[in-house]
Amino acid sequence: MTASIGAVVPRPPLPAGFVPQLVLAVLCAGYATGAALGWGSSRIALIMGDFGLSAAAFAAAFSCLYYARIRQGRFRPAWLMFGVSSAMAGIGNGIWGWYEVVLRRPLPEVSVADFFFLLFAPPAVIGLLVLARRPVSRAGWICLGLDTWLIGGSLLTISWTLALAHAAGDDESVPRVALSLAYPLLDIVLVSMVLALHFRRTAAGRSAINTAIGALVLTVLCDALFTSPLLQEQYRSGQLLDAGWFAGSVLLAYAPWVGRAEEAEEAEESGQKERGRPIAGHIGALAPYLAAGVCTLGILYNLLDGHSVDRVVLMTACTVVLALVVRQAIMLLDNISLTQELAQKENHFRSLVQGSSDVIMIAAPSGVLRYVSPAAQGVYGTDPEELVGCELAGLIHPDDLGRVLHEVRRFLSAPPGGARSIRIECRFRAGRGRRGARAGEGGYGEDGWLNVESTVNRHHNGLIFNSRDVTERVRLQAQLQHSASHDALTDLPNRALFTERVGHALGGRRAGDANAAVLFIDLDGFKAVNDTVGHAAGDELLIQAGRRLQESIRSGDSAARLGGDEFAVLLVGGAAGENRSDGAGRERRTREVADRLRVRLSEPYTAGGVEVRVAASIGVAFAEPGSTPAELMRNADLAMYRAKQAGKARVELYAPQMQAEVVRRIEMANRLRSALDDGQFTLVHQPVVELSSGRLAALSAQPRWRSAQGIVHTPAEFMQGPPDTGGRGSGQDRARTAELARWLLEATVEQAAARYEAGMGIPVTVRMSAARLTDRSMSPQLVEALLMRHGLPPGALTIEVADSDARAGMDELERRLVALRRLGVRIALDGFGSGHAAIAALRRLPVDVLKLDRGLVDGLAESPRLRAIAAGMIGIAGELGLDSTAEGVDLPEQAEVLRALGCRHAQGMAYCEPLEEERVRDALALGAFALPEEDASAIALT
C-alpha cells in the first residue's frame, strides 16, 4: 500500500540550485576541516595554503570571465572586473606558493605577490560600481561619492585607532610600512563601496549580486584579520584563515550562475519590491549618520584611553563631518526641487482629472464615495458634492447591482500580480439636471438611467472608478441589433428572426403537441401595383399590409416580412386550438385564422393617392414531431405555391403529396438538363394555313424531348419547374429555361435558313415567354447575330410573346420588342382574348399578329357569346391593321366559323399535326391543304 501511494503521489522537486550549493558547502567544509587539522603535514599545508588558494581564485576568474563571454547584458562588465580581480589574487597566491613550496624560502618583505594582491581591490570596486543602480542626477553622483567617503572615513578612523596607528609607528622599513597600510586602506575602500552600494543595487539579478557581495565581504574580512598584528606574526600558509579566502573565491565562482533564470528573478523583483525595498531604503538613508557616529566613537575612544587625539583621526573626522554637512545641503536642495516638481505634477494631474470628460470617483472599502470629479455634473446631472458620502450601491440600477458586486469582489480577491483593472458596464442613476434624462427611463424611479462604462482600479484597499456615459452607444447597438433582425420597411421581424422564433416554438413544444403552425402569405398582383402606380406606392402598400397583419394576430403570435411581397405568420400555443387527436378542429380553426387574414389583406389600399387592390395567397403548414424550422417553412411555402397555382386569393393546407410533386419536378429538371447535354431535343413545325384558300402560309416551331426510353415529351410536360421561395423558379430552373429558349431559337433559325437555301422559303414562328425576352441572355443583339450567322432574312422570323402580363416587366419588354421590330423581326401576341393582360399588352407593345387564345376557340362552334367575342377580337385586329391567327383549330366547324368571322389564318389538328423536318418539306412541296368542309379529317401526308 505504501509503495502504491508513493508511486501515485509525486515527491516535491528539489530546488534548482540545491546540488551546486551542496557541492559548494562540501568543498568549503572539506578545506576548513583540512586547515583545522593541519592537512596532515606542513608540506601539504603549504601546498593547500598557496596553490590551493591560487586554484580557487583562478576558478573564480575563469567562471566570471566565461559567464561574461557567453552572456550579453548590462552586468557583463561587472563579471569581467570580478574575473580580473580573482585572476590577480590567483597570481599573487601562485607567486607566494612558488617561494614557499618550490624555492622553500620565506617571501621577501616586498614582493611581486604583494603587487598582485594590491591589484585585487580596484577591479572589484569597478565591478561593484557596475552592479549598483546608477544615480539619475548630478546630485545623486555627488551623494554617492560622499556616502562612500563617509563610510570609508568612519572605517579608517576606527581602523587607525585600533591597529593602523601602531603599524605606522613601528620601526620598520618604509616599503614595509606602506605595504602594511595599503592592504587595509584598499580593503576599507572596498568595504565602503560594498556598504554604500549595497542599498543602491539594482533589483535585477539580486541573488547573483548578493552572492558576489558576500564573497567580497568574506575576502575583505580575512584580509583585515591577516593585517592585524596578532595574527600576522603567527600566520602560516594552510591555516584556518585560508579557509575564508578559499570560501570567498568559491562563492565568487558560483555567483554568476545563481541567477540564470531571469524570469524567476523578475517575478521575485515584482513580488518582493514592496516588501524588501522600504527597509533597505531606511537603512541606506541612515548609513551616513551611522558613519559620523563611528568617527565620534573613535575620537571618544582616544580621549577615554588617555591618549591625545591623533591628527589622522582628527582630520578624517573633520572631513567626515564636512562631507555630512555638504550631503545634507545637497539633499535639502534636492528635496526642495522634488517638492516643487511634485507640486507641479499634482497640479497637472488635478487639472487633468477636473478637466476630463470622464467621471473619476474614489470609493472607500465600505463602498462610500470619497471623491467625485466635477465631470459628474455634466455626465450624471448631479452636483459632485452631493455624491460624496453616498453609497455607490444606491446609485446602480437594482438589476445590475448583483453583477457589479460579483465582478468587484472577484477583482479584489485576485492576487496583486493579477489583472490591474477591470471594465464594468451598468446603468447609473441620472440626476434631474442631466440633459436628455427622461422620467421613468429604465423603469425605475422618477429620473432616468444612464448606461455607464467604468474602468475599476485598486486604491489603498478601495477602488477608483473612471466612468463615461455610453448611453448613445448602447442605444445605437440596440438599434443596429433591431435593424439586423427586423425589416427596414415594415419594421416586422425578418426571415432570420422569424426562423429563430419558429425554432423556439418547435423546441418548446411538449412531446405529442402540434400547436404551432406557419402561414406563408404572398400578395397577388403586387407587381402590377409597382409597374402602374410606382415603387413608392408599392412600398406604402407593403407598410399598410404589414400593419394590418400585425393588428390581426394575437399577442403571442409572430408576423414577419420575408422579402418582397411575401409575409409569414407563426401561430403558437393553441393557435390551432386543439391537440393532435383533434386534427379536424385544428385545421378548421387555423383555416379560419388564415381566411380572416386573407380577407383583411385583400381589402382596398390607398397608395400613391389612388385606391389599389391586391389579393393574398396563403399556405399553411402544421408542426409535426421532429419537424425543423426549415422543413416547416418549406412546407408552408409549397402550400402557398399551390394556392397560387389553383387560382390565387385562396388558402391551401400543406399535404405530403405536394413534396412528392416537387421531388418529381426536380427529377424532371435534372433529366432535362441531361437531355440538353445529350442532344435529346428535336424541333417539329405545325403549319399555319390561310382559312380562305388552305395555302400554307407559315410554320410554328415547337420543341420536343425524345428521352432515351423513346418517350416523347411536349413543352406542357417538361416546362413545369419546381417552385422555390415565393413560388418562383429557382436559379437552376431559370438557367435551364434560358438554355432551352436559346436552343429553340437557334434551332428554329438554323432550320428555317436551310429551307430558304433549298428554295423553300417560308416564315417561321417561335414562341418565347415575356420573361425570356426580357432576360439578359436573350438580347436583340443575340437575335441579330443568329440571323446574320445563318443568313435568314429578319422578316422570315416571327416571335410570339407568351404570358405577356404586367408582372413580366412591361417597360423592358417594350424596349426589347421595339429593338426587334427595327431589325425586321415580326412580333405576334399570343393568348389574345384571354383577359385584361392581353389588352394592356396590345396597348403598349409593337405587334404584327394577334393569335386568338385556344380557350376562346374551343367553344366557338357551340357558344354564340364566344362567337361574338371572337368577332370583336378579329375586328380589333382588322381595325389596327394586324394579322389574325387562331390557335388550336382542331375541328372543321371551328374553321368554318372562323372563316365566316373574317379570321385570316389558323393552325391546329383540323389541318395538320406538328411535323418533323422531312414531312415539313413534303408539306411545302404540296403547298396547300384541303379545306375542312371538303374533308373533315386532317390531311395525312405520306
CSV table of N, CA, C and O in Angstrom, one decimal, residues 257-322:
chain,number,residue,atom,x,y,z
A,257,TRP,N,26.3,32.2,-11.7
A,257,TRP,CA,25.3,31.2,-12.2
A,257,TRP,C,24.1,31.1,-11.2
A,257,TRP,O,23.3,30.2,-11.5
A,258,VAL,N,24.1,31.9,-10.2
A,258,VAL,CA,23.0,31.8,-9.3
A,258,VAL,C,21.7,32.3,-9.9
A,258,VAL,O,20.6,31.7,-9.8
A,259,GLY,N,21.7,33.4,-10.7
A,259,GLY,CA,20.5,34.0,-11.2
A,259,GLY,C,20.3,33.7,-12.7
A,259,GLY,O,20.0,34.6,-13.5
A,260,ARG,N,20.5,32.5,-13.2
A,260,ARG,CA,20.3,32.2,-14.6
A,260,ARG,C,18.9,32.3,-15.0
A,260,ARG,O,18.6,32.6,-16.2
A,261,ALA,N,18.0,32.0,-14.1
A,261,ALA,CA,16.5,32.0,-14.5
A,261,ALA,C,16.1,33.5,-14.3
A,261,ALA,O,15.6,33.9,-13.3
A,262,GLU,N,16.3,34.3,-15.4
A,262,GLU,CA,15.9,35.7,-15.3
A,262,GLU,C,14.5,36.0,-15.1
A,262,GLU,O,14.1,36.9,-14.4
A,263,GLU,N,13.6,35.1,-15.7
A,263,GLU,CA,12.2,35.3,-15.5
A,263,GLU,C,11.8,35.2,-14.0
A,263,GLU,O,11.0,35.9,-13.5
A,264,ALA,N,12.4,34.2,-13.4
A,264,ALA,CA,12.1,34.0,-12.0
A,264,ALA,C,12.5,35.1,-11.1
A,264,ALA,O,11.9,35.6,-10.2
A,265,GLU,N,13.7,35.7,-11.5
A,265,GLU,CA,14.2,36.9,-10.8
A,265,GLU,C,13.3,38.1,-11.0
A,265,GLU,O,13.0,38.8,-10.0
A,266,GLU,N,12.8,38.3,-12.2
A,266,GLU,CA,11.9,39.4,-12.4
A,266,GLU,C,10.6,39.3,-11.7
A,266,GLU,O,10.1,40.2,-11.1
A,267,ALA,N,10.1,38.0,-11.6
A,267,ALA,CA,8.9,37.8,-10.8
A,267,ALA,C,9.2,38.0,-9.3
A,267,ALA,O,8.4,38.6,-8.6
A,268,GLU,N,10.4,37.6,-8.9
A,268,GLU,CA,10.8,37.9,-7.5
A,268,GLU,C,10.9,39.4,-7.2
A,268,GLU,O,10.4,39.9,-6.2
A,269,GLU,N,11.4,40.1,-8.2
A,269,GLU,CA,11.5,41.5,-8.1
A,269,GLU,C,10.2,42.2,-7.9
A,269,GLU,O,10.0,43.0,-7.1
A,270,SER,N,9.2,41.8,-8.8
A,270,SER,CA,7.9,42.4,-8.7
A,270,SER,C,7.2,42.0,-7.5
A,270,SER,O,6.4,42.8,-6.9
A,271,GLY,N,7.4,40.8,-6.9
A,271,GLY,CA,6.7,40.4,-5.7
A,271,GLY,C,7.4,40.9,-4.5
A,271,GLY,O,6.7,41.1,-3.5
A,272,GLN,N,8.7,41.1,-4.5
A,272,GLN,CA,9.4,41.5,-3.2
A,272,GLN,C,9.7,43.0,-3.2
A,272,GLN,O,10.3,43.4,-2.2
A,273,LYS,N,9.5,43.7,-4.3
A,273,LYS,CA,9.9,45.1,-4.3
A,273,LYS,C,9.2,45.8,-3.2
A,273,LYS,O,9.9,46.6,-2.4
A,274,GLU,N,7.9,45.6,-3.0
A,274,GLU,CA,7.2,46.4,-2.0
A,274,GLU,C,7.6,46.0,-0.6
A,274,GLU,O,7.5,46.7,0.4
A,275,ARG,N,8.0,44.7,-0.4
A,275,ARG,CA,8.3,44.2,0.9
A,275,ARG,C,9.7,44.5,1.4
A,275,ARG,O,10.0,44.9,2.5
A,276,GLY,N,10.7,44.4,0.4
A,276,GLY,CA,12.1,44.5,0.8
A,276,GLY,C,12.7,45.9,0.6
A,276,GLY,O,13.5,46.3,1.4
A,277,ARG,N,12.3,46.6,-0.3
A,277,ARG,CA,12.9,47.9,-0.6
A,277,ARG,C,12.7,48.9,0.5
A,277,ARG,O,13.6,49.7,0.8
A,278,PRO,N,11.5,49.1,1.1
A,278,PRO,CA,11.4,50.1,2.1
A,278,PRO,C,12.4,50.0,3.2
A,278,PRO,O,13.0,51.0,3.7
A,279,ILE,N,12.6,48.7,3.7
A,279,ILE,CA,13.6,48.6,4.8
A,279,ILE,C,15.0,48.9,4.4
A,279,ILE,O,15.7,49.6,5.1
A,280,ALA,N,15.4,48.4,3.2
A,280,ALA,CA,16.7,48.8,2.7
A,280,ALA,C,16.8,50.2,2.5
A,280,ALA,O,17.9,50.8,2.7
A,281,GLY,N,15.8,50.9,2.0
A,281,GLY,CA,15.9,52.4,1.9
A,281,GLY,C,16.1,53.1,3.2
A,281,GLY,O,16.8,54.1,3.2
A,282,HIS,N,15.4,52.6,4.2
A,282,HIS,CA,15.6,53.3,5.5
A,282,HIS,C,17.1,53.1,6.0
A,282,HIS,O,17.7,54.1,6.5
A,283,ILE,N,17.6,51.9,5.9
A,283,ILE,CA,19.0,51.7,6.4
A,283,ILE,C,19.9,52.5,5.6
A,283,ILE,O,20.9,53.1,6.1
A,284,GLY,N,19.7,52.5,4.2
A,284,GLY,CA,20.6,53.3,3.4
A,284,GLY,C,20.6,54.8,3.7
A,284,GLY,O,21.6,55.5,3.6
A,285,ALA,N,19.4,55.3,4.1
A,285,ALA,CA,19.3,56.7,4.5
A,285,ALA,C,20.0,57.0,5.8
A,285,ALA,O,20.6,58.1,6.0
A,286,LEU,N,20.1,56.0,6.7
A,286,LEU,CA,20.8,56.2,8.0
A,286,LEU,C,22.3,55.9,7.9
A,286,LEU,O,23.0,56.2,8.9
A,287,ALA,N,22.8,55.3,6.8
A,287,ALA,CA,24.2,55.0,6.7
A,287,ALA,C,25.1,56.1,6.9
A,287,ALA,O,26.1,56.0,7.7
A,288,PRO,N,24.9,57.3,6.3
A,288,PRO,CA,25.8,58.5,6.6
A,288,PRO,C,25.9,58.9,8.0
A,288,PRO,O,27.0,59.2,8.5
A,289,TYR,N,24.8,58.9,8.7
A,289,TYR,CA,24.8,59.2,10.1
A,289,TYR,C,25.4,58.2,11.0
A,289,TYR,O,26.1,58.5,12.0
A,290,LEU,N,25.3,56.9,10.6
A,290,LEU,CA,26.0,55.9,11.4
A,290,LEU,C,27.5,56.1,11.2
A,290,LEU,O,28.3,55.8,12.1
A,291,ALA,N,27.9,56.5,10.0
A,291,ALA,CA,29.4,56.7,9.7
A,291,ALA,C,29.9,57.8,10.6
A,291,ALA,O,31.0,57.7,11.2
A,292,ALA,N,29.1,58.9,10.7
A,292,ALA,CA,29.5,60.0,11.5
A,292,ALA,C,29.6,59.6,13.0
A,292,ALA,O,30.5,60.0,13.8
A,293,GLY,N,28.7,58.7,13.4
A,293,GLY,CA,28.7,58.2,14.8
A,293,GLY,C,29.9,57.4,15.0
A,293,GLY,O,30.5,57.4,16.1
A,294,VAL,N,30.4,56.6,14.0
A,294,VAL,CA,31.6,55.8,14.2
A,294,VAL,C,32.8,56.7,14.4
A,294,VAL,O,33.7,56.4,15.2
A,295,CYS,N,32.9,57.8,13.6
A,295,CYS,CA,34.0,58.7,13.8
A,295,CYS,C,34.0,59.3,15.2
A,295,CYS,O,35.1,59.4,15.9
A,296,THR,N,32.8,59.6,15.7
A,296,THR,CA,32.7,60.2,17.0
A,296,THR,C,33.2,59.2,18.1
A,296,THR,O,33.9,59.5,19.0
A,297,LEU,N,32.8,57.9,17.9
A,297,LEU,CA,33.2,56.9,18.8
A,297,LEU,C,34.8,56.7,18.8
A,297,LEU,O,35.4,56.5,19.8
A,298,GLY,N,35.4,56.9,17.6
A,298,GLY,CA,36.8,56.8,17.5
A,298,GLY,C,37.5,57.8,18.3
A,298,GLY,O,38.5,57.6,19.0
A,299,ILE,N,37.0,59.1,18.2
A,299,ILE,CA,37.6,60.2,19.0
A,299,ILE,C,37.4,59.9,20.5
A,299,ILE,O,38.3,60.1,21.3
A,300,LEU,N,36.2,59.6,20.9
A,300,LEU,CA,35.9,59.3,22.3
A,300,LEU,C,36.8,58.2,22.8
A,300,LEU,O,37.2,58.3,24.0
A,301,TYR,N,37.1,57.2,22.0
A,301,TYR,CA,37.9,56.1,22.5
A,301,TYR,C,39.3,56.6,22.8
A,301,TYR,O,40.0,56.2,23.8
A,302,ASN,N,39.9,57.5,21.9
A,302,ASN,CA,41.2,58.0,22.2
A,302,ASN,C,41.2,58.8,23.5
A,302,ASN,O,42.1,58.8,24.3
A,303,LEU,N,40.2,59.7,23.7
A,303,LEU,CA,40.1,60.5,24.8
A,303,LEU,C,39.9,59.7,26.1
A,303,LEU,O,40.6,60.0,27.1
A,304,LEU,N,39.1,58.7,26.1
A,304,LEU,CA,38.8,57.9,27.3
A,304,LEU,C,40.0,57.1,27.6
A,304,LEU,O,40.3,56.7,28.8
A,305,ASP,N,40.8,56.7,26.6
A,305,ASP,CA,42.0,55.9,26.8
A,305,ASP,C,43.2,56.7,27.3
A,305,ASP,O,44.3,56.1,27.6
A,306,GLY,N,43.0,58.0,27.4
A,306,GLY,CA,44.1,58.8,27.9
A,306,GLY,C,45.0,59.3,26.9
A,306,GLY,O,46.1,59.9,27.2
A,307,HIS,N,44.8,59.0,25.6
A,307,HIS,CA,45.7,59.4,24.6
A,307,HIS,C,45.2,60.7,24.0
A,307,HIS,O,44.0,61.0,24.0
A,308,SER,N,46.1,61.5,23.4
A,308,SER,CA,45.8,62.7,22.7
A,308,SER,C,45.2,62.2,21.3
A,308,SER,O,45.5,61.2,20.8
A,309,VAL,N,44.3,63.1,20.8
A,309,VAL,CA,43.6,62.8,19.6
A,309,VAL,C,44.7,62.8,18.4
A,309,VAL,O,45.4,63.8,18.2
A,310,ASP,N,44.7,61.7,17.7
A,310,ASP,CA,45.7,61.6,16.6
A,310,ASP,C,45.2,62.5,15.5
A,310,ASP,O,44.1,62.7,15.2
A,311,ARG,N,46.3,63.1,14.8
A,311,ARG,CA,46.0,64.0,13.8
A,311,ARG,C,45.2,63.4,12.6
A,311,ARG,O,44.4,64.0,12.0
A,312,VAL,N,45.6,62.1,12.3
A,312,VAL,CA,44.9,61.4,11.2
A,312,VAL,C,43.4,61.2,11.6
A,312,VAL,O,42.5,61.4,10.8
A,313,VAL,N,43.1,60.8,12.8
A,313,VAL,CA,41.8,60.7,13.3
A,313,VAL,C,41.0,62.0,13.2
A,313,VAL,O,39.9,62.1,12.8
A,314,LEU,N,41.7,63.0,13.7
A,314,LEU,CA,41.0,64.3,13.7
A,314,LEU,C,40.7,64.8,12.3
A,314,LEU,O,39.6,65.3,12.1
A,315,MET,N,41.7,64.7,11.4
A,315,MET,CA,41.5,65.2,10.1
A,315,MET,C,40.4,64.4,9.4
A,315,MET,O,39.5,64.9,8.7
A,316,THR,N,40.4,63.1,9.6
A,316,THR,CA,39.4,62.2,9.0
A,316,THR,C,38.0,62.5,9.5
A,316,THR,O,37.1,62.6,8.8
A,317,ALA,N,37.9,62.7,10.8
A,317,ALA,CA,36.6,63.1,11.4
A,317,ALA,C,36.1,64.4,10.9
A,317,ALA,O,34.9,64.5,10.6
A,318,CYS,N,37.0,65.4,10.8
A,318,CYS,CA,36.6,66.7,10.2
A,318,CYS,C,36.1,66.5,8.8
A,318,CYS,O,35.0,67.1,8.4
A,319,THR,N,36.8,65.8,8.0
A,319,THR,CA,36.3,65.6,6.6
A,319,THR,C,35.0,64.8,6.5
A,319,THR,O,34.1,65.1,5.7
A,320,VAL,N,34.8,63.9,7.5
A,320,VAL,CA,33.6,63.1,7.5
A,320,VAL,C,32.4,64.1,7.9
A,320,VAL,O,31.3,64.1,7.3
A,321,VAL,N,32.6,64.9,8.9
A,321,VAL,CA,31.6,65.9,9.3
A,321,VAL,C,31.3,66.9,8.1
A,321,VAL,O,30.1,67.2,7.9
A,322,LEU,N,32.4,67.4,7.5
A,322,LEU,CA,32.2,68.3,6.4
A,322,LEU,C,31.4,67.6,5.3
A,322,LEU,O,30.5,68.2,4.7
